Short mmCIF file of C-alpha atoms in Angstrom, two decimals:
data_model
loop_
_atom_site.label_atom_id
_atom_site.label_comp_id
_atom_site.label_asym_id
_atom_site.label_seq_id
_atom_site.Cartn_x
_atom_site.Cartn_y
_atom_site.Cartn_z
CA VAL C 205 -42.72 -12.87 136.97
CA LYS C 206 -42.79 -11.95 133.30
CA GLN C 207 -40.98 -8.66 132.77
CA LYS C 208 -41.84 -6.04 130.20
CA ARG C 209 -39.71 -6.53 127.11
CA TYR C 210 -37.00 -3.96 126.40
CA TYR C 211 -36.68 -2.91 122.76
CA GLU C 212 -33.75 -1.15 121.17
CA PRO C 213 -32.90 -0.12 117.58
CA VAL C 214 -31.45 -2.88 115.41
CA ILE C 215 -28.82 -1.67 112.96
CA ASP C 216 -29.47 -4.16 110.19
CA MET C 217 -30.23 -1.76 107.35
CA VAL C 218 -26.62 -1.63 106.23
CA PRO C 219 -25.74 -3.23 102.87
CA GLY C 220 -23.64 -6.38 103.00
CA VAL C 221 -23.91 -6.82 106.76
CA GLN C 222 -26.66 -9.29 107.63
CA CYS C 223 -28.43 -12.36 106.26
CA GLN C 224 -31.29 -13.97 108.18
CA VAL C 225 -31.57 -17.75 107.80
CA ASP C 226 -34.43 -20.05 108.78
CA PRO C 227 -35.32 -23.67 107.97
CA GLY C 228 -38.91 -24.65 107.22
CA GLU C 229 -40.89 -27.63 106.05
CA ILE C 230 -44.18 -28.27 104.30
CA ARG C 231 -46.06 -31.55 104.21
CA ASN C 232 -48.27 -33.24 101.61
CA VAL C 233 -46.62 -31.65 98.58
CA PRO C 234 -47.73 -33.57 95.43
CA VAL C 235 -44.55 -34.80 93.72
CA GLY C 236 -45.10 -37.43 91.02
CA ASP C 237 -47.67 -39.89 92.32
CA LYS C 238 -46.87 -39.29 96.01
CA PHE C 239 -47.43 -36.67 98.68
CA VAL C 240 -44.09 -35.85 100.31
CA THR C 241 -42.62 -33.54 102.93
CA VAL C 242 -40.28 -30.88 101.56
CA TYR C 243 -37.59 -29.40 103.82
CA PHE C 244 -36.21 -26.02 102.85
CA VAL C 245 -34.03 -23.16 104.11
CA VAL C 246 -34.75 -19.48 103.38
CA PHE C 247 -31.94 -16.91 103.17
CA VAL C 248 -32.94 -13.21 103.22
CA LEU C 249 -30.47 -10.31 103.06
CA SER C 250 -31.68 -7.74 105.58
CA PHE C 251 -30.86 -4.67 103.49
CA SER C 252 -32.09 -5.50 99.99
CA ARG C 253 -34.45 -8.39 100.93
CA GLN C 254 -32.78 -10.44 98.20
CA MET C 255 -33.79 -14.06 98.81
CA TYR C 256 -32.57 -17.57 98.12
CA VAL C 257 -34.35 -20.84 98.94
CA ALA C 258 -32.70 -24.27 99.02
CA ALA C 259 -34.83 -27.44 99.22
CA SER C 260 -34.34 -31.09 100.19
CA LYS C 261 -36.53 -34.19 100.25
CA ARG C 262 -34.72 -35.46 103.36
CA PRO C 263 -34.48 -33.87 106.84
CA ILE C 264 -31.65 -31.37 106.87
CA ASN C 265 -28.43 -32.37 108.65
CA THR C 266 -25.31 -30.27 109.23
CA GLU C 267 -23.55 -31.19 105.98
CA MET C 268 -26.68 -30.48 103.95
CA PHE C 269 -27.15 -27.19 105.83
CA ILE C 270 -23.61 -26.21 104.85
CA ARG C 271 -24.23 -27.13 101.19
CA MET C 272 -27.35 -24.96 101.23
CA HIS C 273 -25.32 -22.01 102.52
CA ASP C 274 -22.84 -22.68 99.72
CA GLU C 275 -25.70 -22.53 97.19
CA ALA C 276 -27.00 -19.27 98.66
CA PHE C 277 -23.65 -17.47 98.74
CA ARG C 278 -22.94 -18.55 95.17
CA TYR C 279 -26.36 -17.24 94.14
CA PHE C 280 -25.65 -13.94 95.90
CA ASP C 281 -22.10 -14.01 94.47
CA GLY C 282 -20.74 -12.95 97.85
CA VAL C 283 -20.97 -13.43 101.59
CA CYS C 284 -22.23 -10.98 104.23
CA GLU C 285 -20.63 -10.15 107.58
CA GLU C 286 -23.05 -12.13 109.74
CA CYS C 287 -25.87 -14.65 109.54
CA VAL C 288 -28.69 -14.72 112.08
CA TYR C 289 -30.29 -18.00 113.22
CA ASP C 290 -32.86 -19.27 115.66
CA GLN C 291 -32.26 -22.06 118.17
CA THR C 292 -31.66 -24.87 115.67
CA ARG C 293 -29.21 -27.66 116.51
CA LEU C 294 -27.77 -27.21 113.06
CA VAL C 295 -26.16 -24.07 114.50
CA ALA C 296 -26.46 -24.00 118.31
CA ILE C 297 -26.20 -27.16 120.43
CA ARG C 298 -27.41 -25.49 123.61
CA GLU C 299 -27.63 -22.14 125.39
CA GLU C 300 -27.40 -21.08 129.02
CA PHE C 301 -27.90 -17.44 130.04
CA ARG C 302 -27.15 -16.35 126.44
CA GLU C 303 -23.88 -18.31 126.38
CA VAL C 304 -24.15 -20.45 123.25
CA TRP C 305 -22.43 -23.76 122.44
CA LEU C 306 -22.15 -23.85 118.64
CA ASN C 307 -22.27 -26.82 116.30
CA GLU C 308 -18.53 -27.34 115.78
CA ARG C 309 -18.75 -28.50 112.15
CA PHE C 310 -20.91 -25.54 111.15
CA TYR C 311 -18.68 -23.16 113.12
CA GLN C 312 -15.66 -24.42 111.14
CA TYR C 313 -17.50 -23.72 107.90
CA ALA C 314 -18.55 -20.22 109.00
CA SER C 315 -14.97 -19.42 110.01
CA ALA C 316 -13.68 -20.59 106.65
CA ALA C 317 -16.35 -18.69 104.72
CA ARG C 318 -15.67 -15.59 106.87
CA PHE C 319 -19.07 -14.77 108.33
CA ASP C 320 -20.09 -14.40 111.98
CA ILE C 321 -22.82 -16.49 113.59
CA ARG C 322 -25.52 -14.74 115.64
CA VAL C 323 -28.07 -16.87 117.47
CA CYS C 324 -31.40 -15.42 118.59
CA GLU C 325 -33.04 -16.31 121.86
CA GLY C 326 -35.20 -19.41 121.74
CA TYR C 327 -38.87 -19.08 120.70
CA ASP C 328 -38.39 -15.44 119.81
CA PRO C 329 -39.53 -14.78 116.21
CA GLU C 330 -39.58 -11.02 116.81
CA SER C 331 -35.78 -10.96 116.72
CA LYS C 332 -35.73 -12.44 113.21
CA GLY C 333 -38.88 -11.19 111.56
CA LYS C 334 -37.69 -10.79 107.98
CA VAL C 335 -36.94 -14.44 107.42
CA GLU C 336 -39.86 -15.72 109.51
CA SER C 337 -42.17 -13.92 107.07
CA GLY C 338 -40.02 -15.26 104.21
CA VAL C 339 -40.83 -18.84 105.21
CA LYS C 340 -44.57 -18.05 105.14
CA TYR C 341 -44.13 -16.36 101.75
CA VAL C 342 -42.49 -19.48 100.26
CA LYS C 343 -45.24 -21.72 101.62
CA ASN C 344 -48.14 -19.50 100.59
CA ASP C 345 -46.85 -18.44 97.18
CA PHE C 346 -44.55 -21.04 95.63
CA PHE C 347 -46.00 -24.22 97.13
CA TYR C 348 -49.65 -23.18 97.31
CA GLY C 349 -51.80 -25.33 95.00
CA ASP C 350 -48.91 -26.47 92.79
CA THR C 351 -47.93 -29.99 91.68
CA PHE C 352 -44.58 -31.33 90.47
CA ASP C 353 -43.66 -34.27 88.22
CA SER C 354 -40.45 -34.95 90.16
CA PHE C 355 -38.30 -33.46 92.90
CA ASP C 356 -35.80 -32.26 90.29
CA GLN C 357 -38.62 -30.31 88.64
CA LEU C 358 -39.58 -28.88 92.03
CA LYS C 359 -36.02 -27.60 92.59
CA THR C 360 -35.85 -26.17 89.06
CA ASP C 361 -39.20 -24.41 89.47
CA LEU C 362 -38.17 -23.13 92.91
CA PHE C 363 -34.97 -21.58 91.54
CA SER C 364 -36.93 -19.96 88.71
CA TRP C 365 -39.53 -18.65 91.18
CA VAL C 366 -36.84 -17.13 93.41
CA ASP C 367 -35.15 -15.50 90.43
CA THR C 368 -38.16 -14.19 88.52
CA VAL C 369 -40.85 -13.75 91.18
CA ALA C 370 -39.54 -13.42 94.75
CA ASN C 371 -36.60 -11.16 93.91
CA ASN C 372 -38.41 -9.14 91.26
CA ARG C 373 -41.65 -8.33 93.11
CA ILE C 374 -42.29 -4.98 94.75
CA HIS C 375 -41.41 -5.77 98.38
CA GLY C 376 -44.18 -4.93 100.84
CA THR C 377 -41.87 -3.11 103.27
CA THR C 378 -39.20 -1.47 101.12
CA LYS C 379 -41.56 -0.78 98.16
CA LYS C 380 -38.64 -1.68 95.89
CA ARG C 381 -37.57 -4.72 93.89
CA PRO C 382 -34.99 -6.75 95.89
CA GLU C 383 -32.97 -7.59 92.78
CA GLU C 384 -32.65 -3.92 91.81
CA VAL C 385 -31.58 -2.86 95.31
CA TYR C 386 -29.12 -5.73 95.56
CA SER C 387 -27.43 -5.18 92.19
CA ARG C 388 -27.38 -1.38 92.55
CA VAL C 389 -26.32 -1.01 96.20
CA GLU C 390 -25.63 -4.17 98.18
CA GLN C 391 -23.72 -6.54 95.92
CA SER C 392 -20.62 -4.34 95.88
CA LYS C 393 -20.59 -4.41 99.71
CA MET C 394 -20.57 -8.22 99.95
CA LYS C 395 -17.30 -10.01 100.67
CA PRO C 396 -15.91 -12.45 98.07
CA TYR C 397 -17.03 -15.99 98.70
CA LEU C 398 -14.51 -18.81 98.40
CA GLN C 399 -14.90 -22.53 98.76
CA PRO C 400 -14.06 -23.45 102.37
CA GLY C 401 -11.56 -26.07 101.19
CA MET C 402 -9.52 -23.34 99.53
CA MET C 403 -9.21 -21.45 102.79
CA PHE C 404 -7.04 -24.08 104.47
CA ASP C 405 -3.53 -25.17 103.59
CA VAL C 406 -3.32 -28.96 103.50
CA ASN C 407 0.20 -28.60 104.89
CA GLY C 408 -0.95 -26.31 107.71
CA GLN C 409 -0.80 -27.17 111.39
CA LYS C 410 -3.48 -27.26 114.07
CA ARG C 411 -3.17 -25.29 117.27
CA ASN C 412 -5.39 -25.15 120.35
CA VAL C 413 -6.39 -21.66 121.42
CA ASP C 414 -6.34 -21.15 125.19
CA LYS C 415 -8.93 -19.22 127.19
CA THR C 416 -6.89 -16.02 126.83
CA SER C 417 -6.98 -16.23 122.99
CA LEU C 418 -3.33 -17.23 122.61
CA ILE C 419 -1.71 -19.97 120.55
CA SER C 420 1.81 -21.34 120.85
CA TYR C 421 4.14 -21.56 117.84
CA LYS C 422 7.90 -22.25 118.00
CA SER C 423 8.06 -21.33 121.69
CA ASN C 424 6.30 -18.02 121.11
CA LYS C 425 2.76 -16.92 121.97
CA TYR C 426 0.52 -15.27 119.40
CA SER C 427 -2.91 -13.73 119.89
CA VAL C 428 -5.93 -14.61 117.76
CA PRO C 429 -9.37 -12.95 117.66
CA MET C 430 -11.45 -13.43 120.82
CA ILE C 431 -14.07 -15.43 118.91
CA TYR C 432 -11.60 -18.35 118.70
CA GLN C 433 -11.14 -18.71 122.47
CA SER C 434 -10.82 -22.34 123.61
CA SER C 435 -11.17 -23.73 120.08
CA THR C 436 -8.90 -25.30 117.47
CA VAL C 437 -7.51 -23.30 114.55
CA MET C 438 -5.40 -24.06 111.48
CA ILE C 439 -2.22 -22.02 111.10
CA ARG C 440 0.06 -21.44 108.11
#
């Protein structure tokens, strides 16, 4: 029997805390002399509504998804505390009773970049409305009725559109320009973003974390954050 949905306040209007992320695709885009499918990922900061869009002409795999996050965080010049996703295998392999098995490669990247992963329930766009509307905005504004000489031109035009149009419009909900809110309030609250490769010592050692969040080192036990239970970490 379908139960009535329970709603509660969502504390996402805090600068530097949350980014909502969602992949999308659009078919029959005129590029050169062909009609192609364009795959893209939209990143929207929940507080300022600052946006970034990364595009690909091939279906997005885990490594490409990570590179797109790298592009976004470099554009924002910082990383937020958490990113929110839907039930994509790029992030979550499966879920049972809200226990989520994460994509291990992406989880390693998120740990290195220092942001938490939050996965919404499947087929539940209400829990991630800001970016769901962002995908429609990209399709209906940037792609609508436009043609491109090459995919490189498409990416160049997309970056320019994000910078000069999407982030400088008067946002329908906040009634403010995302770029102004971001530079004035949110940017200073973002954490510094480093390349993941710089976060690990090549001479470090791997340790398996047990189910009680402990690792063993030189006959001693050390605790690590609960999020690393039953996983592998690098120590230095």
